[in-house]
Coordinates of C-alpha atoms and ligand atoms in Angstrom, one line a residue:
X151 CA 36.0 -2.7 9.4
X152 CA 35.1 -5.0 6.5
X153 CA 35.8 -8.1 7.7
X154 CA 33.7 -9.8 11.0
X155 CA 34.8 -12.4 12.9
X156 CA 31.9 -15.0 14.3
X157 CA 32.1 -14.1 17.9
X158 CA 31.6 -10.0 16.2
X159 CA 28.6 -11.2 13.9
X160 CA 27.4 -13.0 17.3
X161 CA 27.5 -9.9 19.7
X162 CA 25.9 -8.2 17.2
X163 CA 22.8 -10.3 16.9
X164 CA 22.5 -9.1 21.3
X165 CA 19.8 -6.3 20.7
X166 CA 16.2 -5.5 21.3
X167 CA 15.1 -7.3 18.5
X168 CA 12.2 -8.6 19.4
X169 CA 11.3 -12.5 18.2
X170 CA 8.7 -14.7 19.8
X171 CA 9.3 -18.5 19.6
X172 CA 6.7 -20.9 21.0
X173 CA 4.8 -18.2 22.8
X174 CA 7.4 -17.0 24.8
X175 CA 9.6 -13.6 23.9
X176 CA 13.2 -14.7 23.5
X177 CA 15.9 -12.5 25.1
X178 CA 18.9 -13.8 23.4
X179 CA 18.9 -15.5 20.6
X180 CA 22.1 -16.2 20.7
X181 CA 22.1 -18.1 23.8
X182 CA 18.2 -19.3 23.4
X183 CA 18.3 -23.2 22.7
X184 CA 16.4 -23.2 19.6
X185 CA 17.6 -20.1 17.9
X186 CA 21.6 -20.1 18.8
X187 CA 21.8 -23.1 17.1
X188 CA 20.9 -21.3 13.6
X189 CA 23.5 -18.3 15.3
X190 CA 25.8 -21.2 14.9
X191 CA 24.8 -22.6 11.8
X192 CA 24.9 -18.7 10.5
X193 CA 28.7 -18.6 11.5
X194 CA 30.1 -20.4 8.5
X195 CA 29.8 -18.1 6.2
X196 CA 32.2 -16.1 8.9
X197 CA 34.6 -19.1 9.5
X198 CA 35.0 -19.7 6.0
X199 CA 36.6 -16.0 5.9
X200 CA 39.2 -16.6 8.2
X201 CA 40.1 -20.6 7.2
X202 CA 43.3 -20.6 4.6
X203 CA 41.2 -23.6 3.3
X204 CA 38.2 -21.4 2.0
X205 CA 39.3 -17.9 2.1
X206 CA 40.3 -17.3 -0.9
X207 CA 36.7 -18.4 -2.1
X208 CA 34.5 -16.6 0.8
X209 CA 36.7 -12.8 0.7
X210 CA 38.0 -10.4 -2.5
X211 CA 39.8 -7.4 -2.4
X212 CA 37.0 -5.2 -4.3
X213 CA 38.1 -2.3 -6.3
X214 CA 34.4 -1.4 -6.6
X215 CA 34.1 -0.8 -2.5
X216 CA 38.4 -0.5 -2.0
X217 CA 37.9 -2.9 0.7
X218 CA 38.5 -6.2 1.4
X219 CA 35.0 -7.9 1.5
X220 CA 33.6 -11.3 1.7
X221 CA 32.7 -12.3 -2.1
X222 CA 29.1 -12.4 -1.2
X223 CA 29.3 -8.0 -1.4
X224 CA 31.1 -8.5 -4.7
X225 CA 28.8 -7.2 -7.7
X226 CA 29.4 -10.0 -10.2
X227 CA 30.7 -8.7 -13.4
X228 CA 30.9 -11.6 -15.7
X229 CA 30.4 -15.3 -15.9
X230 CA 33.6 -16.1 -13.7
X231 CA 32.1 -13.9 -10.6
X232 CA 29.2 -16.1 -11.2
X233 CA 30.9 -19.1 -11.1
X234 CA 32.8 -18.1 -7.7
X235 CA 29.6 -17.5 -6.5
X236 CA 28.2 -20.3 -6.8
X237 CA 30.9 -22.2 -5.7
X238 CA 31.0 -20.0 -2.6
X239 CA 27.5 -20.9 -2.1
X240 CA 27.9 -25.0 -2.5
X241 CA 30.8 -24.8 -0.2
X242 CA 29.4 -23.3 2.6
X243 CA 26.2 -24.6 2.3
X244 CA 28.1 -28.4 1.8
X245 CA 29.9 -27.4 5.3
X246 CA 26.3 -26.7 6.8
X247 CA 25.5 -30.3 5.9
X248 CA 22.9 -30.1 3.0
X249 CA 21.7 -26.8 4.9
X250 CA 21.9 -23.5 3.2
X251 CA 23.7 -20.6 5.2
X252 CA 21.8 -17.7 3.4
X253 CA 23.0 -14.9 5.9
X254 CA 24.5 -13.1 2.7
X255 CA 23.3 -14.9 0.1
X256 CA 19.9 -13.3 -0.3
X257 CA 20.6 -10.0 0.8
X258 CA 23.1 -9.8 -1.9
X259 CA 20.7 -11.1 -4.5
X260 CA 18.4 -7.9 -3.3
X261 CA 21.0 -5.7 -3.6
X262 CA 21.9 -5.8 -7.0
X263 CA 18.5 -6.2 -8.0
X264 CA 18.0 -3.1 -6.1
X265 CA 21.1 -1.5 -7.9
X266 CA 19.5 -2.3 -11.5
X267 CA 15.9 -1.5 -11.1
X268 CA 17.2 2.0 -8.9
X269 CA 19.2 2.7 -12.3
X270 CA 16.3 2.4 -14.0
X271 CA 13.6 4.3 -11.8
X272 CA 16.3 7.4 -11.7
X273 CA 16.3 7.4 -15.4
X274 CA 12.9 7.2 -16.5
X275 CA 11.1 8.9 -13.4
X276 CA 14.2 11.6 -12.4
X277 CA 14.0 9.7 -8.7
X278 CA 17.3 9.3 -6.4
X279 CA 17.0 6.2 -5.4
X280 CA 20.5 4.5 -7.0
X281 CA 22.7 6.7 -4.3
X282 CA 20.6 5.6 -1.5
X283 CA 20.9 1.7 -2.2
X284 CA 24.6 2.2 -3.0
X285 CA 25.2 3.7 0.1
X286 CA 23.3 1.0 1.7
X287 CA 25.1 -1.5 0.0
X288 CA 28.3 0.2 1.0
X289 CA 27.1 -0.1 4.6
X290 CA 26.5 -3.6 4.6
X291 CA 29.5 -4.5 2.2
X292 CA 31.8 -2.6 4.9
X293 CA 30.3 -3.5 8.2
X294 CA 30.1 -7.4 6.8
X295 CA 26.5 -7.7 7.8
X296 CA 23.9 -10.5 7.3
X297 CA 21.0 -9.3 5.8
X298 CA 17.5 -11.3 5.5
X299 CA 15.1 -10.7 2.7
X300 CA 11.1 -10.4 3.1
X301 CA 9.2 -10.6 0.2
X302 CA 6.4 -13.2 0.7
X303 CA 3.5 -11.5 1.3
X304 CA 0.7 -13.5 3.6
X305 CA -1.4 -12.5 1.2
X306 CA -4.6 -13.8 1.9
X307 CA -6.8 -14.2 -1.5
X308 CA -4.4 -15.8 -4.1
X309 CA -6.8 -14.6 -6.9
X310 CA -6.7 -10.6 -5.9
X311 CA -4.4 -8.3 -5.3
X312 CA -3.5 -6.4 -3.0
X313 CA -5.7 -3.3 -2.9
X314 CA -9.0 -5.7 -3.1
X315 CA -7.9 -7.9 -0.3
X316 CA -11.0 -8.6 2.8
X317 CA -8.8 -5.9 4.7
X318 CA -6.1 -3.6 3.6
X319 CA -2.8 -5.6 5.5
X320 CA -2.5 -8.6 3.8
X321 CA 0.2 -7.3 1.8
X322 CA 3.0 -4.6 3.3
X323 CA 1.9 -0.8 2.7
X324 CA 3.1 2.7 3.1
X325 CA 0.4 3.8 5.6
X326 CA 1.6 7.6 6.2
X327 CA 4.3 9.4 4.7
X328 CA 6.3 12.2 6.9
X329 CA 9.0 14.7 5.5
X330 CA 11.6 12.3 6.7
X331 CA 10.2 8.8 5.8
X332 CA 7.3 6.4 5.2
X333 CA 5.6 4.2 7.9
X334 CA 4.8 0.8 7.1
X335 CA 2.4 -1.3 8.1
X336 CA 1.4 -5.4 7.0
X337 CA 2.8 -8.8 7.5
X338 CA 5.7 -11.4 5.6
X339 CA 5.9 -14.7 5.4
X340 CA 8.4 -17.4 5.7
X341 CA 11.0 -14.7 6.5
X342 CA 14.6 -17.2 6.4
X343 CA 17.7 -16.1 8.6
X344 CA 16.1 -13.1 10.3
X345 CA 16.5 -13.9 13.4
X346 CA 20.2 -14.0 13.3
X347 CA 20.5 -11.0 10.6
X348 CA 21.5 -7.5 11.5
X349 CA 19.2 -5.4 8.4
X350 CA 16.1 -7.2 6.8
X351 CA 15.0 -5.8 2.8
X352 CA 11.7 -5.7 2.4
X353 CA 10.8 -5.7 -1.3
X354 CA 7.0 -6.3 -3.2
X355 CA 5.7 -9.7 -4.1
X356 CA 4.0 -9.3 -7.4
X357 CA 3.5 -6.5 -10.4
X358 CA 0.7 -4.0 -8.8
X359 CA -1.6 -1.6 -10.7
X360 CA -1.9 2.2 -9.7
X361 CA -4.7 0.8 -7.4
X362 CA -2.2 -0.9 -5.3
X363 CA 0.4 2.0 -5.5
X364 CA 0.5 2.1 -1.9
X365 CA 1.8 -1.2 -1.9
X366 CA 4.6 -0.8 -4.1
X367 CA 7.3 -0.5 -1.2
X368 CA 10.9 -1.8 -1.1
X369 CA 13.2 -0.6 2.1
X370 CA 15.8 -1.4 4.4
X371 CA 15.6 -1.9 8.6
X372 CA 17.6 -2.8 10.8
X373 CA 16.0 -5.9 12.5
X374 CA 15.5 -4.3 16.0
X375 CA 14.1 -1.2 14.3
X376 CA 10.9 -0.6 16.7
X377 CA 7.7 -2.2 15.3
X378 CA 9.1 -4.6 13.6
X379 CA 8.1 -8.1 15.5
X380 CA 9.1 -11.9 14.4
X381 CA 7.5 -15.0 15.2
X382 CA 9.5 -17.7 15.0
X383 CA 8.0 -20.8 12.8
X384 CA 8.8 -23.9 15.8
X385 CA 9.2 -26.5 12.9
X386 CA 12.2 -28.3 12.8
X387 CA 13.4 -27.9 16.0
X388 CA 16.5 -29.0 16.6
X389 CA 17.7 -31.9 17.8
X390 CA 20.1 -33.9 20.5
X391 CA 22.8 -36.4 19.5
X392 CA 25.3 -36.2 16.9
X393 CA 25.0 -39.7 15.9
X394 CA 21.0 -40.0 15.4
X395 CA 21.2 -36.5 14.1
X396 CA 24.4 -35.8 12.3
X397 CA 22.6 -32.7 10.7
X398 CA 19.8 -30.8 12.8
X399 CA 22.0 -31.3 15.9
X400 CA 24.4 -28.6 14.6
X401 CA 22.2 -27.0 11.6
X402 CA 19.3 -24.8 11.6
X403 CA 17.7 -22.0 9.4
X404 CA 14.6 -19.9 10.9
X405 CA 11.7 -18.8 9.1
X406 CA 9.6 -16.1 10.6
X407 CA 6.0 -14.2 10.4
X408 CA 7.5 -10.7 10.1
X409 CA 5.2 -8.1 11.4
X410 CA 5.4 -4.7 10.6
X411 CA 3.4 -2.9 13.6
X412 CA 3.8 0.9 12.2
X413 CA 6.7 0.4 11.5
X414 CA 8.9 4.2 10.5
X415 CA 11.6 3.9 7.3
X416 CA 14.1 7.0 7.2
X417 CA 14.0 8.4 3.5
X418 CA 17.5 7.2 2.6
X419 CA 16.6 3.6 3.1
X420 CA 13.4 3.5 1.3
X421 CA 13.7 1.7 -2.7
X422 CA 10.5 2.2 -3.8
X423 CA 7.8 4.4 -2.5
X424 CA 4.5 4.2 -4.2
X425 CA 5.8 3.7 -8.2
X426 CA 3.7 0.9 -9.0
X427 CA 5.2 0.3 -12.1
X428 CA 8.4 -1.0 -10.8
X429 CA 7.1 -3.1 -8.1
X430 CA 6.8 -6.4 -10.5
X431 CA 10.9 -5.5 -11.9
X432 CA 11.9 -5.5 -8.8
X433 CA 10.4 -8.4 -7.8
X434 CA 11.7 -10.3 -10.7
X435 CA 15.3 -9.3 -10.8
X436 CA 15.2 -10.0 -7.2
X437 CA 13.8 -13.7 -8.3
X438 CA 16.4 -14.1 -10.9
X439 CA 19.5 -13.6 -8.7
X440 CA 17.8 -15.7 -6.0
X441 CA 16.7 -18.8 -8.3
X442 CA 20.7 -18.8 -9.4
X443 CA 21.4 -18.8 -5.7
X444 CA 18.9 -21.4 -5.0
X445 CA 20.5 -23.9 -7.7
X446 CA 24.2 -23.4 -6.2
X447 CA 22.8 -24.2 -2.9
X448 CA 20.9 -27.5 -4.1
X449 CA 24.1 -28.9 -5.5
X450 CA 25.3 -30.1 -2.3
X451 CA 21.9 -31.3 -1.4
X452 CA 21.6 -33.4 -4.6
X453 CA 25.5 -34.5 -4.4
X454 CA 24.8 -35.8 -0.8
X455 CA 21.7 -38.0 -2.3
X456 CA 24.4 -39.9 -4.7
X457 CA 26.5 -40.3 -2.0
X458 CA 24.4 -41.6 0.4
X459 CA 23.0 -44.2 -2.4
X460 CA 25.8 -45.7 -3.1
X461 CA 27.3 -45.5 0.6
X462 CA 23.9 -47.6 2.0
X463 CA 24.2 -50.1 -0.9
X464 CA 27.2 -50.6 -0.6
X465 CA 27.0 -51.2 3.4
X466 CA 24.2 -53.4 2.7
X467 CA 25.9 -55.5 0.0
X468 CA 23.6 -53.9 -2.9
X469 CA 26.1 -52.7 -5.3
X470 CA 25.7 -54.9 -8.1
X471 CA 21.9 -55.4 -8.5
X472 CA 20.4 -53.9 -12.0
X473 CA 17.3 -52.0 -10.2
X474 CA 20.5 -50.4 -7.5
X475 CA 22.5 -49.4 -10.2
X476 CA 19.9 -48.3 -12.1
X477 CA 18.4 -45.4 -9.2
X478 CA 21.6 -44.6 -8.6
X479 CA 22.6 -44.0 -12.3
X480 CA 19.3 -41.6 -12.0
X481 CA 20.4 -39.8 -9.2
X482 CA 23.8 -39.4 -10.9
X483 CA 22.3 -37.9 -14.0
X484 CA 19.7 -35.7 -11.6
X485 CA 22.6 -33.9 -9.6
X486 CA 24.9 -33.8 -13.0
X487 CA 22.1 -31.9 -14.7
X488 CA 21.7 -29.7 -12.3
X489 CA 25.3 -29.0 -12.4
X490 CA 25.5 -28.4 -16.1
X491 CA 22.8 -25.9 -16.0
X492 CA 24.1 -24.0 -13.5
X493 CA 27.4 -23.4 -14.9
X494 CA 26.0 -22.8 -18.0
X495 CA 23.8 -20.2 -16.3
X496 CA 26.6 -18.3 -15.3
X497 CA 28.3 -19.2 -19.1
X498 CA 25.3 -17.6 -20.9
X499 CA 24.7 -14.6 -18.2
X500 CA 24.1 -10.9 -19.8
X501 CA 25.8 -7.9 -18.0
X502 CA 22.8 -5.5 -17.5
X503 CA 22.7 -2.0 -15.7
X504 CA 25.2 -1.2 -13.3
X505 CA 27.7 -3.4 -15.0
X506 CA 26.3 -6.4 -12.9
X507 CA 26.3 -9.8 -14.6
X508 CA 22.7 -11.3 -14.4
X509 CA 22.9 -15.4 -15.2
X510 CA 20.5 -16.4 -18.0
X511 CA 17.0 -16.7 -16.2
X512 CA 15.9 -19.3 -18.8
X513 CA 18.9 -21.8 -17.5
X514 CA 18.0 -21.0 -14.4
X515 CA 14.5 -21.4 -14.0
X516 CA 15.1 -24.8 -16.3
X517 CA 17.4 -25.7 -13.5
X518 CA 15.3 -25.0 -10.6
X519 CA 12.5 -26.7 -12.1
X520 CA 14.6 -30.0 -12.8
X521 CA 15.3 -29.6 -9.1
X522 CA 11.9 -29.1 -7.8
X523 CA 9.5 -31.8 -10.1
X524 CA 11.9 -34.4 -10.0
X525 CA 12.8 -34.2 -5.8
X526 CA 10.9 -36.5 -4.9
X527 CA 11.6 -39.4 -6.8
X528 CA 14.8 -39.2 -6.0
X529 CA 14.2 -38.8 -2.5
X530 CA 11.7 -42.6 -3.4
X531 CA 14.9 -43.9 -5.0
X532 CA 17.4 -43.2 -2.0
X533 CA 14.5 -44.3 0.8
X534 CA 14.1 -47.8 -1.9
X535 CA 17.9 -48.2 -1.7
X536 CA 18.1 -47.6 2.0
X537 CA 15.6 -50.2 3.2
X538 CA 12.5 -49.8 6.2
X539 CA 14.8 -49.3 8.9
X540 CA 15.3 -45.7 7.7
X541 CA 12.0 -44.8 10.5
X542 CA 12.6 -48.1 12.7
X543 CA 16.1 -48.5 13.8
X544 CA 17.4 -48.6 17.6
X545 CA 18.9 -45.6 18.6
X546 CA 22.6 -44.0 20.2
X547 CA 21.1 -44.7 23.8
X548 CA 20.4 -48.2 23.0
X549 CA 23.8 -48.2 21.6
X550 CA 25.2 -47.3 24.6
X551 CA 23.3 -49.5 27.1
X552 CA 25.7 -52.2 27.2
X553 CA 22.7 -54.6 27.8
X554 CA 21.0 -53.7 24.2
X555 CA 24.8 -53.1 22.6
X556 CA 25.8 -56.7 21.8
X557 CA 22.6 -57.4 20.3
X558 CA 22.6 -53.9 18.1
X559 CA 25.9 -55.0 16.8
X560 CA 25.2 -58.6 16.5
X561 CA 22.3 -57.8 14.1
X562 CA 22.4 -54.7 12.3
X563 CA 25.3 -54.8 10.8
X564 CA 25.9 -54.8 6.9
X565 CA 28.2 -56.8 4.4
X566 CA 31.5 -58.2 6.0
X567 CA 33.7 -55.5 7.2
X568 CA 30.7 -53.2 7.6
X569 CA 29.8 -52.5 11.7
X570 CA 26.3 -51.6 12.5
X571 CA 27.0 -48.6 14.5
X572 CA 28.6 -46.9 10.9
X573 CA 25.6 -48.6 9.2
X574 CA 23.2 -46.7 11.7
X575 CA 24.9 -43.4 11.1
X576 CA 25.1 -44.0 7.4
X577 CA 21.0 -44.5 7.8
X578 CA 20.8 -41.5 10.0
X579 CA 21.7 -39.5 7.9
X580 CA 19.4 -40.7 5.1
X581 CA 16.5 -40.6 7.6
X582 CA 17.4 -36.6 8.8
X583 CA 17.8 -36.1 4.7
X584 CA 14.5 -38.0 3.6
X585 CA 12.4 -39.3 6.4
X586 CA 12.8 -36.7 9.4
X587 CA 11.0 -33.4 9.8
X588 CA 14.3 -31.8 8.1
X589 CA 13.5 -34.0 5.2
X590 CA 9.9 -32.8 5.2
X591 CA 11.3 -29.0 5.2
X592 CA 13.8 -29.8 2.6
X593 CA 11.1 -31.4 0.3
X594 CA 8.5 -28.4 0.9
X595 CA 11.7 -25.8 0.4
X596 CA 12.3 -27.7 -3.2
X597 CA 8.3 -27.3 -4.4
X598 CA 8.2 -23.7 -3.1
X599 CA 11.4 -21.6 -1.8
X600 CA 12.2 -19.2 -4.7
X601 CA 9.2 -19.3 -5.8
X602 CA 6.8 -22.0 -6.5
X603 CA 6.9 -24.4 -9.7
X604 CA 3.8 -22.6 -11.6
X605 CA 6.8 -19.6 -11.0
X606 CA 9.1 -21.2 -12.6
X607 CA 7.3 -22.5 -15.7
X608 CA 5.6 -19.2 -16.3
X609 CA 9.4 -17.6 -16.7
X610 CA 10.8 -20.3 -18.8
X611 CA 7.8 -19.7 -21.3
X612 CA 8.3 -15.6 -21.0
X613 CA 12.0 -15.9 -21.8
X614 CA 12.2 -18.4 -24.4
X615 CA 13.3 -17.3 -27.5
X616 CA 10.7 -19.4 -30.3
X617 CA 12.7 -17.6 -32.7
X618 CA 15.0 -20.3 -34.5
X619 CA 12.9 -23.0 -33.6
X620 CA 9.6 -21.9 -35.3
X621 CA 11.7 -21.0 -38.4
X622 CA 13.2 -25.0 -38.1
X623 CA 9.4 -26.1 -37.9
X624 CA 8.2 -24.2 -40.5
X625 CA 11.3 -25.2 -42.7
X626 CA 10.9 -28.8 -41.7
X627 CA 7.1 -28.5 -42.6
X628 CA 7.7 -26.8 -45.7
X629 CA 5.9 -23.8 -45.0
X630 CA 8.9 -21.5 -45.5
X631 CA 10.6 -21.0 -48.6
Ligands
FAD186 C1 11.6 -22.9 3.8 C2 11.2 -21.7 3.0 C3 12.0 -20.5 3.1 C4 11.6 -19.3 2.5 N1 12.4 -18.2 2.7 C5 11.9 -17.0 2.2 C6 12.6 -15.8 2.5 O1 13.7 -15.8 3.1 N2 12.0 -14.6 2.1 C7 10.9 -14.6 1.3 O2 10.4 -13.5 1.0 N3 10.2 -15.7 1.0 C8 10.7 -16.9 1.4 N4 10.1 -18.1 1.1 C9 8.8 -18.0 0.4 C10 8.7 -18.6 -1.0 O3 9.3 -17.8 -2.0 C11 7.3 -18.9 -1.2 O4 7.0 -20.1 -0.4 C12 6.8 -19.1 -2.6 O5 7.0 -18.0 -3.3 C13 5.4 -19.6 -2.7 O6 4.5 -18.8 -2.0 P1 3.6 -19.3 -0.8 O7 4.3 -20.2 0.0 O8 2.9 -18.1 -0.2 O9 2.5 -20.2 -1.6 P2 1.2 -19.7 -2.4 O10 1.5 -18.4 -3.1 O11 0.1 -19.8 -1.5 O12 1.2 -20.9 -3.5 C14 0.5 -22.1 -3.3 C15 0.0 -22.6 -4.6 O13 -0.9 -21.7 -5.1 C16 -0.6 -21.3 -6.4 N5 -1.0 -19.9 -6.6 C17 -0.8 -18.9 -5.8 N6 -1.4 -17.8 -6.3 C18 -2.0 -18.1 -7.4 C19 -2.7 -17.4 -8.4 N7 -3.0 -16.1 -8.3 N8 -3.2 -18.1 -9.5 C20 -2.9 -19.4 -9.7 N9 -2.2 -20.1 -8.8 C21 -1.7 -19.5 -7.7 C22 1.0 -21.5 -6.5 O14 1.5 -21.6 -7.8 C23 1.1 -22.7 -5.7 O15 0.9 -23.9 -6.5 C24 10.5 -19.3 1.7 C25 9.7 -20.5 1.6 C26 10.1 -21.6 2.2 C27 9.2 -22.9 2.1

């Protein structure tokens, strides 16, 4: 089987996982109110497979596996698997509505990390760890699973690490070792998609000395492996009514507090166990496949914030004023940037172990740190365009009372030709996007998912190359002959 469909993926999320949302343990998720709408959510990246329109895009007939597999599986190879990659990522997450799908996503970016810091591990410390993430991979390739990533630590005390903590289970450790695995115990954080995952790869936060060797763990579970125990962030909760919520009526991610309560790893699915060393390389080349991942999935996101501009002033009569034009020529040049750097990411990628083509972290930490420090402006340009009523307009109900109807439509409409109940749903979807508690989590995802800003500037000063320009500024200054 390499192929799922979405009512497979769904019956496979029916287990004993167990996740805790609001205090209570849920059953089902996938018939749970809360939770089956990210089941839902999660199923486009399996409709995509079997639409003519898409599937081209989402599957590939991989001579690596000899299967047919959805393109997430595929190891990229050069800057043209890159490029479908990303476009398979904006595409779905553009059918999710702004809202990433992720199911494959970032399991995929662990797994090739995994491939190229295994290679190395096997070669400089004579460990077998390569054949046991390639037959994981193979497993999840094959069986078309969705995989969720945890590697936030809770992590208590920013400034120390992890074997100084105030107690010993702020970050995940190997807390006895058998003859046929390791048992884990410790915490994640902000764990997307694992509710609705079927495996969940654990992998280390940070570079650790040999005083936090015990920390240096990466692995692979199933998610209803006993002892391992979600709760369920309640923010964002979805909501009713396609017309004041086109998007968290249908869309929904979950982030969890993943607990690992003793939890046992068979050998063949533990990564890393106790080399220190690698712990910070395997975070990173984790980090660099994601942050690509991350800048495919803004694009739609960023797109949607042009759109929406010009859609509200134009509904409102705006589109001719200097300060209109002006934001929205910013918000073009915003998203367009973005775009240019991510291609050119996957243009200037360098094939590294494994054969797997790794897009240039400098392009792509530029790119996510366009994204994330200029988010909020243009979020303050779209809210400028959109006018007040983006938190204070009547809602469907009233628009349905035929008392409060007439006077809706009398008064809120826009320019001529423009009725108010398409202006309100233009606005409601600015307000989910900017205003709205899913505007809160998109902003917060922007400063910190992938990692935080600090992150991102710290990489782009580690891979620069001051080569060429010092030798410019030294020849400009005259201090080279
Ligand atoms: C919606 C969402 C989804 C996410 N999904 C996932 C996921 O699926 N899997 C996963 O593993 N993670 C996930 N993350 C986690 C994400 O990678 C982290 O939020 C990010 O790495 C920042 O870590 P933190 O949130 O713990 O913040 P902190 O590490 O507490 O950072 C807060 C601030 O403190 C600064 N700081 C922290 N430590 C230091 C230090 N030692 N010295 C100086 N400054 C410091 C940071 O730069 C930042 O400015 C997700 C996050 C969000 C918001």
């Amino acid at each position: 089987m390499a192929l799922r469909t979405p009512q497979e993926y769904i019956a496979s999320l029916q287990d004993g996982r167990v996740v805790y949302y609001k205090g209570e343990r849920v059953k089902d998720v996938t018939s749970h109110p809360t939770l089956s709408v990210a089941v839902k959510h999660a199923c486009i990246d399996y409709e995509m497979a079997e639409d003519p329109a898409h599937r081209d895009l989402a599957v590939i007939d991989d001579p690596h596996v000899g299967e047919t597999i959805s393109r997430y599986y595929h190891l990229p190879r050069d800057s043209d698997d890159l490029l479908k990659r990303s476009k398979l990522i904006e595409t779905a997450t553009g059918l999710g509505r702004t809202l990433v799908v992720l199911i494959k996503e970032i399991g995929t970016d662990a797994l090739f990390a995994l491939h190229m810091v295994a290679r190395h591990m096997d070669d400089n410390l004579k460990t077998d760890y390569l054949p046991r993430v390639q037959a994981f991979y193979r497993h999840c390739a094959t069986q078309d699973l969705a995989v969720a990533v945890a590697q936030t630590d809770v992590k208590g005390d920013r400034s120390r690490p992890p074997s100084q903590q105030i107690h010993p289970d702020y970050y995940v450790r190997i807390v006895d070792e058998k003859p046929d695995g390791i048992v884990v115990r410790g915490a994640k954080i902000h764990t997307s998609v694992m509710t609705n995952s079927n495996e969940v790869i654990v992998l280390p936060t940070r570079n650790m000395s040999e005083a936090d060797r015990d920390y240096a763990v990466a692995f692979a579970i199933p998610v209803d492996t006993p002892g391992l125990k979600m709760i369920c962030s309640p923010y964002g909760a979805p909501r009713h009514g396609n017309f004041d919520h086109p998007i968290t009526s249908q869309h929904k991610m979950t982030e969890t507090l993943t607990v690992f309560d003793d939890v046992f790893v068979p050998h063949e699915r533990v990564f890393l166990q106790k080399e220190w060393q690698y712990a910070g390389a395997l975070a990173k080349t984790f980090v660099e496949f994601h942050r690509f991942t991350a800048i495919s999935y803004k694009l739609p996101l960023t797109d949607t914030l042009v759109g929406a501009a010009q859609l509200i002033a134009d509904y409102n009569g705006l589109l001719r004023p200097g300060h209109i034009r002006e934001k929205i020529t910013r918000l073009i040049a915003y998203t367009q940037t973005l775009r240019a750097l991510t291609t050119q990411a996957a243009l200037a990628c360098r094939v590294a172990e494994e054969g797997i083509a790794v897009p240039s972290p400098l392009l792509v930490n530029i790119a996510k740190l366009h994204f994330a420090e200029n988010y909020h402006e243009m979020i303050g340009a779209l809210q400028d365009i959109s006018g007040g009523i983006l938190v204070t307009a009547p809602g469907e109900d009233d628009l349905l009372n035929p008392e409060t109807r007439p006077l809706i439509e009398k008064y809120l409409g826009g320019r001529e030709g423009v009725s108010a109940a398409d202006r309100l749903r233009a606005l409601n979807m600015i307000s989910e996007l900017t205003a709205a508690d899913f505007g809160g989590y998109q902003a917060v995802l922007a400063i910190h998912a992938e990692g935080s800003i600090e992150a991102e500037k710290m990489t782009i000063h580690r891979e620069y190359d001051f080569q060429d320009s010092l030798k410019l500024a030294k020849y400009v200054a005259g201090l080279d002959a």
